[in-house]
Short mmCIF file of C-alpha atoms (C1' of nucleotides) in Angstrom, two decimals:
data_model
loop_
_atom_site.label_atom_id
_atom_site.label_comp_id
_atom_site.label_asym_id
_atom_site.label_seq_id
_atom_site.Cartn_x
_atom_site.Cartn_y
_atom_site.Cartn_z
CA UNK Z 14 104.79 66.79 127.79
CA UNK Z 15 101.60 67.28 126.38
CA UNK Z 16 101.32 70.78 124.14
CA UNK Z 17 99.05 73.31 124.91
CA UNK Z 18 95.78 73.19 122.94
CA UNK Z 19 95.74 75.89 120.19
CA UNK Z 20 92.20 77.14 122.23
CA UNK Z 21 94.11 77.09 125.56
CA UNK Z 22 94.95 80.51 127.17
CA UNK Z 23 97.79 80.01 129.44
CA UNK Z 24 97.10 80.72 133.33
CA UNK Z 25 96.83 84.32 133.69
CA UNK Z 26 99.14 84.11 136.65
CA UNK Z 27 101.73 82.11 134.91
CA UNK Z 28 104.60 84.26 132.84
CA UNK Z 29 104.07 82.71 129.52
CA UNK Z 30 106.20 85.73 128.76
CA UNK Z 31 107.70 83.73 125.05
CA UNK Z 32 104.43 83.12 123.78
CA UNK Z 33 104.14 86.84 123.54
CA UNK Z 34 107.39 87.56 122.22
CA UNK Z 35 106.38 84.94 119.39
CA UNK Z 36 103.74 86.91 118.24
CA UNK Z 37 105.15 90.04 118.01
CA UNK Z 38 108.54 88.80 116.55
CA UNK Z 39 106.05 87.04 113.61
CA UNK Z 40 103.92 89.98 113.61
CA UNK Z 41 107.43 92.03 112.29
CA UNK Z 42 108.79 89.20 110.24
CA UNK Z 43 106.00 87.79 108.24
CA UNK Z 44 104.95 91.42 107.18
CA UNK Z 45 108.62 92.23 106.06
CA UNK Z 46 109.54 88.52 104.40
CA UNK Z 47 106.56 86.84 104.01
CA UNK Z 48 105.25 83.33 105.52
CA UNK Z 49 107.75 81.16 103.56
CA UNK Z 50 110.68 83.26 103.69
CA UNK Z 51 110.75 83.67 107.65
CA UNK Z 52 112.03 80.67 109.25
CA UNK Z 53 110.94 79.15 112.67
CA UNK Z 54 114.81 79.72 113.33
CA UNK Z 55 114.55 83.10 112.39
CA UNK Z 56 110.93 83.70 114.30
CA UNK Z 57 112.82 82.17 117.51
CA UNK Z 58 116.23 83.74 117.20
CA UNK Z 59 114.26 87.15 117.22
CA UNK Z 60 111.98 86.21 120.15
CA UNK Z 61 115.21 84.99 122.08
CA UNK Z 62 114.04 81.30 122.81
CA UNK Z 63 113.80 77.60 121.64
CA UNK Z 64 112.88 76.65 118.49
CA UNK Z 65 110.77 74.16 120.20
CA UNK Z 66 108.58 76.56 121.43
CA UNK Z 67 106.52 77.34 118.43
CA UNK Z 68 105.79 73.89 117.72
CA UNK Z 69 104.90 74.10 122.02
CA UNK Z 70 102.53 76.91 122.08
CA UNK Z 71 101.22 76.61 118.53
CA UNK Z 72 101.55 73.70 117.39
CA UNK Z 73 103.65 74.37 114.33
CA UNK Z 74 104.71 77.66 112.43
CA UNK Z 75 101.07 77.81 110.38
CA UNK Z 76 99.74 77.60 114.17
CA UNK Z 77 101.46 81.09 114.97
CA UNK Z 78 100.60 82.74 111.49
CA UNK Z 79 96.99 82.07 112.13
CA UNK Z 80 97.30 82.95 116.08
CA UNK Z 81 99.24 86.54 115.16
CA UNK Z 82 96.83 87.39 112.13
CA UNK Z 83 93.80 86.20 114.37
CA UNK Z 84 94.68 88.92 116.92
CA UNK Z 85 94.45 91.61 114.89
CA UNK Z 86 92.10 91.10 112.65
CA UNK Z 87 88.86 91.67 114.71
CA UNK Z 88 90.41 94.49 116.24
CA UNK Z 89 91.26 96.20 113.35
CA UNK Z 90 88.15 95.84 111.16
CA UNK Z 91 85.85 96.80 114.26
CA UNK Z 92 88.27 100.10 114.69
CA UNK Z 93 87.36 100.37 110.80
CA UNK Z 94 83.53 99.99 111.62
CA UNK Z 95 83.64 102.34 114.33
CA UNK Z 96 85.24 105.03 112.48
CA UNK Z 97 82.54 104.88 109.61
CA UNK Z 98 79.73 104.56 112.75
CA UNK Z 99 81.34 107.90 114.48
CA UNK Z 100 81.66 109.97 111.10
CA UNK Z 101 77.74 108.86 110.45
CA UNK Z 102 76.92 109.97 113.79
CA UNK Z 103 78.77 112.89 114.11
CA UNK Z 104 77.83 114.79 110.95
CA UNK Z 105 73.77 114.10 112.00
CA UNK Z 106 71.01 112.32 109.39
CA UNK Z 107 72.10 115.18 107.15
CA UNK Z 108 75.61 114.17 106.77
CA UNK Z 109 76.91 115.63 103.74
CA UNK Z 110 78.57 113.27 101.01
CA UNK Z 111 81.80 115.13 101.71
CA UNK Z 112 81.92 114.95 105.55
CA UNK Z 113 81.45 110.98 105.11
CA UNK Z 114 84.02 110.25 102.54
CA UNK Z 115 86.31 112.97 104.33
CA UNK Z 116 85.91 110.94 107.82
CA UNK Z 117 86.30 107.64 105.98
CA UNK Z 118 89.29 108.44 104.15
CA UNK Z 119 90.90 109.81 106.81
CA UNK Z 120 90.23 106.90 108.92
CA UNK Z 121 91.11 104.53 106.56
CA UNK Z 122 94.53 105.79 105.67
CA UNK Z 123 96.14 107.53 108.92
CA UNK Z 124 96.67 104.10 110.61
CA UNK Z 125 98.82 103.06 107.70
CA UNK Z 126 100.94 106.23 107.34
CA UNK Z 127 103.18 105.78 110.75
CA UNK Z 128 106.42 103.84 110.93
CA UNK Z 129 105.03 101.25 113.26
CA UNK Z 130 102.40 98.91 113.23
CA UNK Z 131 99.88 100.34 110.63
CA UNK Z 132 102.10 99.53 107.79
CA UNK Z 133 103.24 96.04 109.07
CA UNK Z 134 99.37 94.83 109.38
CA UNK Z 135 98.38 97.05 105.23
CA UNK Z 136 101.58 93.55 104.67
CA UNK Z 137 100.38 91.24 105.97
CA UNK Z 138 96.74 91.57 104.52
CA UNK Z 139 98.21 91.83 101.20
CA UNK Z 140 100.37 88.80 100.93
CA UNK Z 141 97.66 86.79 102.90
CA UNK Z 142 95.30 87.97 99.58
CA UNK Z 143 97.73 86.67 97.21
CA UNK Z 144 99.01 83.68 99.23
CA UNK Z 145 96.26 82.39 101.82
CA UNK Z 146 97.85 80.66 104.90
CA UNK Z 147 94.38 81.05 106.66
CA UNK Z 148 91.04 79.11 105.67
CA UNK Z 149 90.17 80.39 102.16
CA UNK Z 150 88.09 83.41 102.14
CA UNK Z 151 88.88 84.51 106.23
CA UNK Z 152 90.68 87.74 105.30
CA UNK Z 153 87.27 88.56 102.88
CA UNK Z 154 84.98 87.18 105.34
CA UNK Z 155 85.80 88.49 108.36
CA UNK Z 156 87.55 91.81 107.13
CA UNK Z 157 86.63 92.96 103.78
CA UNK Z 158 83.24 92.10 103.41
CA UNK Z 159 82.34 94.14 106.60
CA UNK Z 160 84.03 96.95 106.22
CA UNK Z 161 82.45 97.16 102.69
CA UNK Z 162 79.03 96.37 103.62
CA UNK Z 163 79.54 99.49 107.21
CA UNK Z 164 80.75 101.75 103.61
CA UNK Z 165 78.41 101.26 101.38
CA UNK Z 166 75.12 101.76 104.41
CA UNK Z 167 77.08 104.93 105.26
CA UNK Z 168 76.94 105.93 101.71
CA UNK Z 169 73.46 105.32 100.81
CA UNK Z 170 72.30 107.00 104.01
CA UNK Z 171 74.44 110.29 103.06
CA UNK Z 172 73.51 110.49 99.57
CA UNK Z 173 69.92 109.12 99.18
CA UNK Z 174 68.77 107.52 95.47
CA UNK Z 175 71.86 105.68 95.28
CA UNK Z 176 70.55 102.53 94.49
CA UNK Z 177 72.79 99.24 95.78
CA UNK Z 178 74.16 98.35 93.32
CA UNK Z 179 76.02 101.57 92.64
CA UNK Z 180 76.63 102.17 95.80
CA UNK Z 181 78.57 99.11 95.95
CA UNK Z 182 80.32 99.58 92.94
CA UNK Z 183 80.95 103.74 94.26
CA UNK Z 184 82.61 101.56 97.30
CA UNK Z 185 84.47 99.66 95.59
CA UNK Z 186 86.10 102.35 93.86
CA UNK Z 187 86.91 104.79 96.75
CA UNK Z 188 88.32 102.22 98.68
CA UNK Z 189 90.47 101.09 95.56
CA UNK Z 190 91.76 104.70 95.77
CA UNK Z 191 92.39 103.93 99.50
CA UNK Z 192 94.46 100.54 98.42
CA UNK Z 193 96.68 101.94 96.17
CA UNK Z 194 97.89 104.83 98.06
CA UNK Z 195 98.89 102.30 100.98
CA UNK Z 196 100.62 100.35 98.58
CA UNK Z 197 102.63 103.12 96.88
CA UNK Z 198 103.98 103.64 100.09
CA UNK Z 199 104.61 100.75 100.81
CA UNK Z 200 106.58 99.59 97.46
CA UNK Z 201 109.73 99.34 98.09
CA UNK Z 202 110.78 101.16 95.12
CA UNK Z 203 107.60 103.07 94.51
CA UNK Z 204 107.97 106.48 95.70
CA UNK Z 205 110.13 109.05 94.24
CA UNK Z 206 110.58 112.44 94.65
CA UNK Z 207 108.16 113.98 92.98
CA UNK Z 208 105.30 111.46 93.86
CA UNK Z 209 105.65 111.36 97.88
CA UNK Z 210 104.47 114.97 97.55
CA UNK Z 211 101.80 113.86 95.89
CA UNK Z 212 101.00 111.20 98.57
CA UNK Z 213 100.94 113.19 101.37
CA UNK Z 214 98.66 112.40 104.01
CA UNK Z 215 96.44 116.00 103.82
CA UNK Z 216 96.68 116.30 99.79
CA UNK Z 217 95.44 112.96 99.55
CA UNK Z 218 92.26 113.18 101.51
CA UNK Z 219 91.37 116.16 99.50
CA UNK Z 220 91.92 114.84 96.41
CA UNK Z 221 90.40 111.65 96.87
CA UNK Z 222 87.57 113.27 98.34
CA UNK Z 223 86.88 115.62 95.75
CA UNK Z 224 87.26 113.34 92.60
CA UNK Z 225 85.17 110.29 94.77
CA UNK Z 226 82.15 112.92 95.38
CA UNK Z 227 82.04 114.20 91.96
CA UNK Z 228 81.99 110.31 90.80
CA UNK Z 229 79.20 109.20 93.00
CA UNK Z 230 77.06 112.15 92.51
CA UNK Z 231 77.20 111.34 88.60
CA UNK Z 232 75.94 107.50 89.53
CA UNK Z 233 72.61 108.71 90.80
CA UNK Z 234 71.19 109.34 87.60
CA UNK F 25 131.20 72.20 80.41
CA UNK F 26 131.30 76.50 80.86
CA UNK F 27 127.81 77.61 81.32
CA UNK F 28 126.51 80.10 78.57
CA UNK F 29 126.41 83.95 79.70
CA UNK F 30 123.04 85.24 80.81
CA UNK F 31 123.53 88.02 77.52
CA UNK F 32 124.32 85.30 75.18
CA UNK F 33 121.94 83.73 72.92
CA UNK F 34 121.98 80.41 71.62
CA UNK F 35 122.32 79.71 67.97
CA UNK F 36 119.78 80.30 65.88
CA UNK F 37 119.56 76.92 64.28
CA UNK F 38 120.50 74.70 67.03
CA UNK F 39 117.75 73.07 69.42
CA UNK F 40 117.77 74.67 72.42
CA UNK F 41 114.50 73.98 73.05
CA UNK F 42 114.73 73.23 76.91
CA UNK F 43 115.43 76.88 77.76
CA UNK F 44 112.24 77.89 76.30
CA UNK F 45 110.44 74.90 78.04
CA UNK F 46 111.87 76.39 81.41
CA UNK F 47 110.66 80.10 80.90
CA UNK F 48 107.15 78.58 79.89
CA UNK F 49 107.03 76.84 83.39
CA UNK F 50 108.71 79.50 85.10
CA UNK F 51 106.11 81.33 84.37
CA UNK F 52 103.10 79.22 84.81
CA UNK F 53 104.47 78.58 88.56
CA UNK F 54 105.98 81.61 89.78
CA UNK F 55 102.86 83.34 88.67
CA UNK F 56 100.66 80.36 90.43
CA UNK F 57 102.62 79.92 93.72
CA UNK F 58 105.42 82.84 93.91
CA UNK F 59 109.10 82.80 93.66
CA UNK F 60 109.98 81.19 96.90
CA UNK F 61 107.13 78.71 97.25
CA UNK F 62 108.65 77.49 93.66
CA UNK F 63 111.41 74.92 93.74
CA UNK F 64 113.92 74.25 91.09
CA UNK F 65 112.69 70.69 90.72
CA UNK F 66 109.14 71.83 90.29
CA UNK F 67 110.45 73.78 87.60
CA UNK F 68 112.00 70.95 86.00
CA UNK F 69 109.95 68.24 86.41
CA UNK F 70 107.18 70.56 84.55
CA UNK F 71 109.64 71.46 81.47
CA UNK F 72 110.69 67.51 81.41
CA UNK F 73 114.12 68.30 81.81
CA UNK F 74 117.36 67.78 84.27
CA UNK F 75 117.73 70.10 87.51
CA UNK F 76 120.64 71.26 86.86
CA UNK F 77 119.66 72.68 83.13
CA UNK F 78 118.45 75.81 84.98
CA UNK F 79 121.73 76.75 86.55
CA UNK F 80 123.23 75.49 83.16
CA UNK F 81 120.76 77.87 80.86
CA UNK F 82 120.50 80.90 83.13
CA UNK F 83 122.99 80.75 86.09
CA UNK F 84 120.55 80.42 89.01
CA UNK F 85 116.88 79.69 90.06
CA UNK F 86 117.02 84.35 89.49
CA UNK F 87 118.61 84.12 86.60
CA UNK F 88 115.40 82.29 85.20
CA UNK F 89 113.15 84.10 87.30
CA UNK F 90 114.70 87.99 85.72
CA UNK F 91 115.10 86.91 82.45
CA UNK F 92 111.48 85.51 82.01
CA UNK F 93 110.01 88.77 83.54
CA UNK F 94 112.55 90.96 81.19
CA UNK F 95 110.61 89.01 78.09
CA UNK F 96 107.44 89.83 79.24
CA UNK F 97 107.95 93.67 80.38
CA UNK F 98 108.80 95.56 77.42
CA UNK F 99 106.20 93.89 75.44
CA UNK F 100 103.21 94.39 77.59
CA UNK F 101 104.47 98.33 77.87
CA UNK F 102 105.26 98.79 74.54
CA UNK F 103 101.73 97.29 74.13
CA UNK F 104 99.40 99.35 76.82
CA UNK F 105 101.28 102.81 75.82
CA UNK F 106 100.46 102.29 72.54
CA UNK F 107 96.96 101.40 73.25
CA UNK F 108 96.80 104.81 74.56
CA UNK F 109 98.26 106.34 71.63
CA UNK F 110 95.78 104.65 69.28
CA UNK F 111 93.12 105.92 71.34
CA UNK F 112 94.48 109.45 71.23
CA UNK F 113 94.86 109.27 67.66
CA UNK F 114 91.26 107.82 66.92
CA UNK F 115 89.63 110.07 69.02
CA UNK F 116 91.29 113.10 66.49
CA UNK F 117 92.90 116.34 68.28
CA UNK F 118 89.26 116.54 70.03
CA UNK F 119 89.33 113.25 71.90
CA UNK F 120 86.23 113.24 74.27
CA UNK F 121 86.83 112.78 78.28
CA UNK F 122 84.34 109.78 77.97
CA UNK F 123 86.49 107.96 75.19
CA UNK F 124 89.84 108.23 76.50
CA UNK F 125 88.88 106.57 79.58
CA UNK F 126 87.03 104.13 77.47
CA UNK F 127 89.57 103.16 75.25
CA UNK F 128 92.34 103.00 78.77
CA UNK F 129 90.04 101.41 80.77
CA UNK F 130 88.64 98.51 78.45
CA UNK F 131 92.84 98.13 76.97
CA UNK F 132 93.92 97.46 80.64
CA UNK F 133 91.27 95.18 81.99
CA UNK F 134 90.99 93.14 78.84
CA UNK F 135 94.04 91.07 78.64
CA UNK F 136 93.96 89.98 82.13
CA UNK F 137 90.52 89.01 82.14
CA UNK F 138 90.80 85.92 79.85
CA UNK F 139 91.89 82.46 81.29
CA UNK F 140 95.42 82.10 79.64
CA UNK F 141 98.71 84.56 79.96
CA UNK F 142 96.65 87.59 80.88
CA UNK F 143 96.07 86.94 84.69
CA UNK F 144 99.48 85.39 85.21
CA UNK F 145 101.47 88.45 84.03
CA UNK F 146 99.32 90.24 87.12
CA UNK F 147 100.08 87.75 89.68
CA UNK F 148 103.66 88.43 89.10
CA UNK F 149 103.65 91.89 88.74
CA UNK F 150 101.75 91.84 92.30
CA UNK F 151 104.25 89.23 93.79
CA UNK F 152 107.37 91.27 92.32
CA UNK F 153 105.34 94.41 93.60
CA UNK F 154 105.48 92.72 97.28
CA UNK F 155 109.00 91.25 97.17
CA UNK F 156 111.27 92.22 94.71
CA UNK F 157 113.49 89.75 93.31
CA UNK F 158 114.50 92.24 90.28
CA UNK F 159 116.86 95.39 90.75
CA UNK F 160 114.98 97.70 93.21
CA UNK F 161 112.71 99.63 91.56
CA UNK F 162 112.69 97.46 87.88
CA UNK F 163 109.36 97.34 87.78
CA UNK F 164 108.04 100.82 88.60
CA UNK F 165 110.98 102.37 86.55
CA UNK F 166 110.40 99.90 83.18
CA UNK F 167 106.19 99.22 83.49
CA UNK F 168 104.36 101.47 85.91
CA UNK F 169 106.07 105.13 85.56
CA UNK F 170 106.06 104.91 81.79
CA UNK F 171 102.25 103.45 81.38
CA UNK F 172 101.48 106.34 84.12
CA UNK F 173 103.42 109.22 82.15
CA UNK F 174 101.62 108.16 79.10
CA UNK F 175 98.07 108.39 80.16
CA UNK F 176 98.43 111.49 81.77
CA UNK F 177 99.38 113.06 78.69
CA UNK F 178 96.53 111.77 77.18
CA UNK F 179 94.22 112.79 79.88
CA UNK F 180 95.58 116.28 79.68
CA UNK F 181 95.38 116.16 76.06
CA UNK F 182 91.40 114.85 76.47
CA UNK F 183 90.90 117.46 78.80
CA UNK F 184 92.15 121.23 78.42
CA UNK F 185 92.88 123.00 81.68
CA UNK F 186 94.13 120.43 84.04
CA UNK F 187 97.39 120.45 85.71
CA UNK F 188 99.74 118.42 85.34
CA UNK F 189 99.58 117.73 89.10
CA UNK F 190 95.79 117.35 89.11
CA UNK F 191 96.10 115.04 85.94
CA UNK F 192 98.59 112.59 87.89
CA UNK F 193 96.56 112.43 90.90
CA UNK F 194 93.38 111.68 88.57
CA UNK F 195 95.44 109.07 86.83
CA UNK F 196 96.15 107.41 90.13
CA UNK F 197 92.73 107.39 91.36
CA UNK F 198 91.70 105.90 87.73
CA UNK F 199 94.58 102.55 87.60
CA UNK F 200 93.82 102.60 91.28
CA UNK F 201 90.15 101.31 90.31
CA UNK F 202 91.48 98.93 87.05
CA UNK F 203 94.45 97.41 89.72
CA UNK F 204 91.44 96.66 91.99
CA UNK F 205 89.31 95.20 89.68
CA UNK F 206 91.90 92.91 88.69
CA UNK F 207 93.41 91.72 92.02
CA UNK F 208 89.96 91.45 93.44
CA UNK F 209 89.24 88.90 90.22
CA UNK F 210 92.49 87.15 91.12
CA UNK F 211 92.32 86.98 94.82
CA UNK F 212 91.55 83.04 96.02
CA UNK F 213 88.44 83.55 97.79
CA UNK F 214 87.10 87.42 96.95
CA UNK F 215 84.52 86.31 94.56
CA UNK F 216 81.33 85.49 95.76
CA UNK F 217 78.48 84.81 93.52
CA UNK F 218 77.21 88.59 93.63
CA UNK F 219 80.15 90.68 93.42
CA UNK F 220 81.01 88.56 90.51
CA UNK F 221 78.36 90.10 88.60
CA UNK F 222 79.84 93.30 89.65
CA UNK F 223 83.01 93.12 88.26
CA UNK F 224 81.86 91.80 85.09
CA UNK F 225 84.03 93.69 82.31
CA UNK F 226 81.14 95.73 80.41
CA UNK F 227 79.43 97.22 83.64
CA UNK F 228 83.38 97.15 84.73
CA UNK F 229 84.41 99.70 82.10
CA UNK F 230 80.92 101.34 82.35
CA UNK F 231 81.29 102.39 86.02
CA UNK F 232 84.93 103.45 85.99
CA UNK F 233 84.53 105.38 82.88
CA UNK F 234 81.49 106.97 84.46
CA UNK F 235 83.10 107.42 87.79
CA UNK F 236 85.86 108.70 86.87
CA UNK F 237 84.96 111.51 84.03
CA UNK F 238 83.02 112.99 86.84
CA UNK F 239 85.93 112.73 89.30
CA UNK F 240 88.29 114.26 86.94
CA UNK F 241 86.32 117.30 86.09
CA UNK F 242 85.58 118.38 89.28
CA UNK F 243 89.33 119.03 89.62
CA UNK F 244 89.50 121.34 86.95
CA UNK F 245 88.39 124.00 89.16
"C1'" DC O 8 110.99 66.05 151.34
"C1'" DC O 9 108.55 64.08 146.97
"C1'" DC O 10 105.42 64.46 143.36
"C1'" DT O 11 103.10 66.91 139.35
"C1'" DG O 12 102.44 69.69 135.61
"C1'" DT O 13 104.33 73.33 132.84
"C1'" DT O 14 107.92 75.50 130.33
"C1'" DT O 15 112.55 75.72 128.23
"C1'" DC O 16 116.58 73.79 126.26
"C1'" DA O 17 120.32 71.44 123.24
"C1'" DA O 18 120.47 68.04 120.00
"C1'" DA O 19 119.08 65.37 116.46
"C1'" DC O 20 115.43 63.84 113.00
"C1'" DG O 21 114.10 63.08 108.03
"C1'" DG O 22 113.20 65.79 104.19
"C1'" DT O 23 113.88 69.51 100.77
"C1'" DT O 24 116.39 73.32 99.11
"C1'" DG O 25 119.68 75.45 95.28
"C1'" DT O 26 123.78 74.25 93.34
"C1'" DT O 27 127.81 71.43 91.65
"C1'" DT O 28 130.16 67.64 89.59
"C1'" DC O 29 131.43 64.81 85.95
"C1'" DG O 30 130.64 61.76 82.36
"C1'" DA O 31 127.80 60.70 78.30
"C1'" DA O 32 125.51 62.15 74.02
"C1'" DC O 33 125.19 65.11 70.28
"C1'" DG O 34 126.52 67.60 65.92
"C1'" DG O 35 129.25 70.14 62.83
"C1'" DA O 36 134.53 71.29 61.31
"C1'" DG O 37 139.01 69.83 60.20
"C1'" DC K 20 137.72 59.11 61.35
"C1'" DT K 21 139.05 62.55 65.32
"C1'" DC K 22 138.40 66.70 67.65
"C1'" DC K 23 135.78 70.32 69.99
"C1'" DG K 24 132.34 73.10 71.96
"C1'" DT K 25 127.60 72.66 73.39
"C1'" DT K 26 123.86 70.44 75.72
"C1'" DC K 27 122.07 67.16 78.75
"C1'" DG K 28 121.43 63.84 82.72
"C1'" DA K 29 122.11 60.88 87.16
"C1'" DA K 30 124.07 61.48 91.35
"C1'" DA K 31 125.88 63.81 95.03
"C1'" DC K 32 126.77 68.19 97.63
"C1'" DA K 33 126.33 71.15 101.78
"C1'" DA K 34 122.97 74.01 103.81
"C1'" DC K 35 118.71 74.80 105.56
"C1'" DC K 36 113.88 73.57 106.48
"C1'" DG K 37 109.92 72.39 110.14
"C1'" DT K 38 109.41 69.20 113.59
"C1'" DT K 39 110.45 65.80 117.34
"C1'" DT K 40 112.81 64.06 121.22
"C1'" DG K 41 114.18 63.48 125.99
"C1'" DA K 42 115.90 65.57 129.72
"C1'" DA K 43 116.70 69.64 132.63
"C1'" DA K 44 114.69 73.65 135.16
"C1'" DC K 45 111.06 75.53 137.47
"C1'" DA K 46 106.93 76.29 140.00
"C1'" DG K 47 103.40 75.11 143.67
"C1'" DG K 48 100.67 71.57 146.71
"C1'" DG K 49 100.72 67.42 149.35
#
DNA sequence: CCCTGTTTCAAACGGTTGTTTCGAACGGAG
DNA sequence: CTCCGTTCGAAACAACCGTTTGAAACAGGG
């Protein structure tokens, strides 16, 4: 009778087996159509049940979008964090400007490069930016802002007399470098030819690397 | 009672005033709230006139939608490549590294910094980006390739013994930081109080010019 | 067995979607 | 004047939307 709160976790012991296939079935269809353009009909038809069952386990199709997104999100961004924390770590107190931007880089982009899940989540993030089905500000707040706030300490600690303020604005243009690539790929019309040689995973790094290093080193000033 | 061609134009001296009033609001809302999320009535009620004059006028809720973004793309090309022709030509045979960017950099971020038509065209170039609603391809074939071929002529032309596959990886890195700048000034909820000083459009143009001069010479090598 | 709470289902709900219909209004040409 | 092609508007169209309903199916404890 009475729906299952959205803070409820169903008994452990208990299948609950279409509440999963919910969230993956909206985790492939709002990345490839979008919030508005997937229908409950469509979400349920893909997980094989009801269409009573969203409004059951989430109390409405907003209710899943937020559950699905939720999910990943902290997982993601602290996979992000790590990665910058490792690359820190790894290359000593003396970590060279190249090593860190090298590790980040890599990092950043070899999750989105595979055919499966990487690309869907690069998707979702970027229609949630331009349309925001979550509380305003979520996807900056609890994704963004970290991430760029983990970059910009790792950058100041591996190229000392960057002041903060450039350092945030050297962040903010390495990881637009970052952006773009992911979305070239992910275009659907984007990459011809010529250009997908110019994406590739390994030529990327380097160049980004390169050009991103010469740039910050000419902020210090 | 036969519904005029999509190819056709309407007679010079009769009214036909309501078409225009529908690609005005077409393009007010499918910039503000996307193609989907925008509903023929919507569309409508905001050019004060009957439903059915969009079907009428251009065949279909995409009729409207292509032939208000066909308006709008060949004049903002025709527009930024010759921006970077005038800046060529200013600049003499021996344009400086420093002024090209300049010139790119404050041409592309201007426009869509101001309050009116500027950020809109953006939105829907982003939106279109996501989920095409044009032939596949429209927009990178008619807006971004051109733009892109055209400033990495005058990059190589600004600076003597680069590539030409160095230049268009240096041109991506470069409208990789003026996309991000703009998207980040669009986004709902990615300004906060301090990164707003950030992005303001002198220190803006500053950085990336700065940034990027550096970045591009180190991959003359 | 019955009772209880959870989960799933087919069916229907009211509302909105894009599109169509058809008649009225308009404005020059014959 | 009539005629004709163009433009417009109120109303209706079928299709789909997200959500609700009420009952069936299922489990486990008494």
């Amino acid at each position: 009778m009475m729906p299952a709160r959205a803070l409820a976790q169903p008994v452990p012991g208990s299948p609950a087996r279409t509440r999963e296939r919910l969230l993956e079935a909206a985790e492939r269809l709002f990345a490839e159509r979008g919030f508005r353009a997937t229908s409950v009909r469509a979400l349920t038809s893909e997980a094989r049940c009801n269409v009573a069952s969203v409004n059951y386990h989430f109390g409405g199709k907003e209710g899943l979008y937020r559950e699905m997104f939720r999910r990943r999100l902290v997982a993601l961004r602290e996979q992000r964090i790590a990665g910058i924390r490792r690359a820190m770590d790894e290359a000593g107190g003396s970590a060279s400007l190249e090593l860190t931007l090298q590790a980040f880089t890599t990092a950043f982009l070899e999750p989105h490069l595979d055919q499966s899940g990487g690309r869907r989540l690069m998707r979702l993030f970027s229609r949630e930016l331009l349309e925001p089905h979550l509380r305003p500000g979520t996807l900056q707040r609890e994704m963004v802002e970290p991430v760029r706030r983990a970059l910009t300490e790792a950058l100041q600690s591996a190229c000392r007399g960057l002041d903060s303020r450039s350092a945030r604005r050297c962040v903010h243009s390495v990881v637009a470098q970052l952006v773009h690539v992911v979305q070239m790929r992910n275009a659907p019309g984007a990459m011809r030819d010529k250009e997908l040689r110019d994406f590739s995973l390994a030529d990327a790094v380097d160049h980004i690397v390169r050009f991103s290093a010469a740039g910050i080193r000419a902020c210090l000033s």
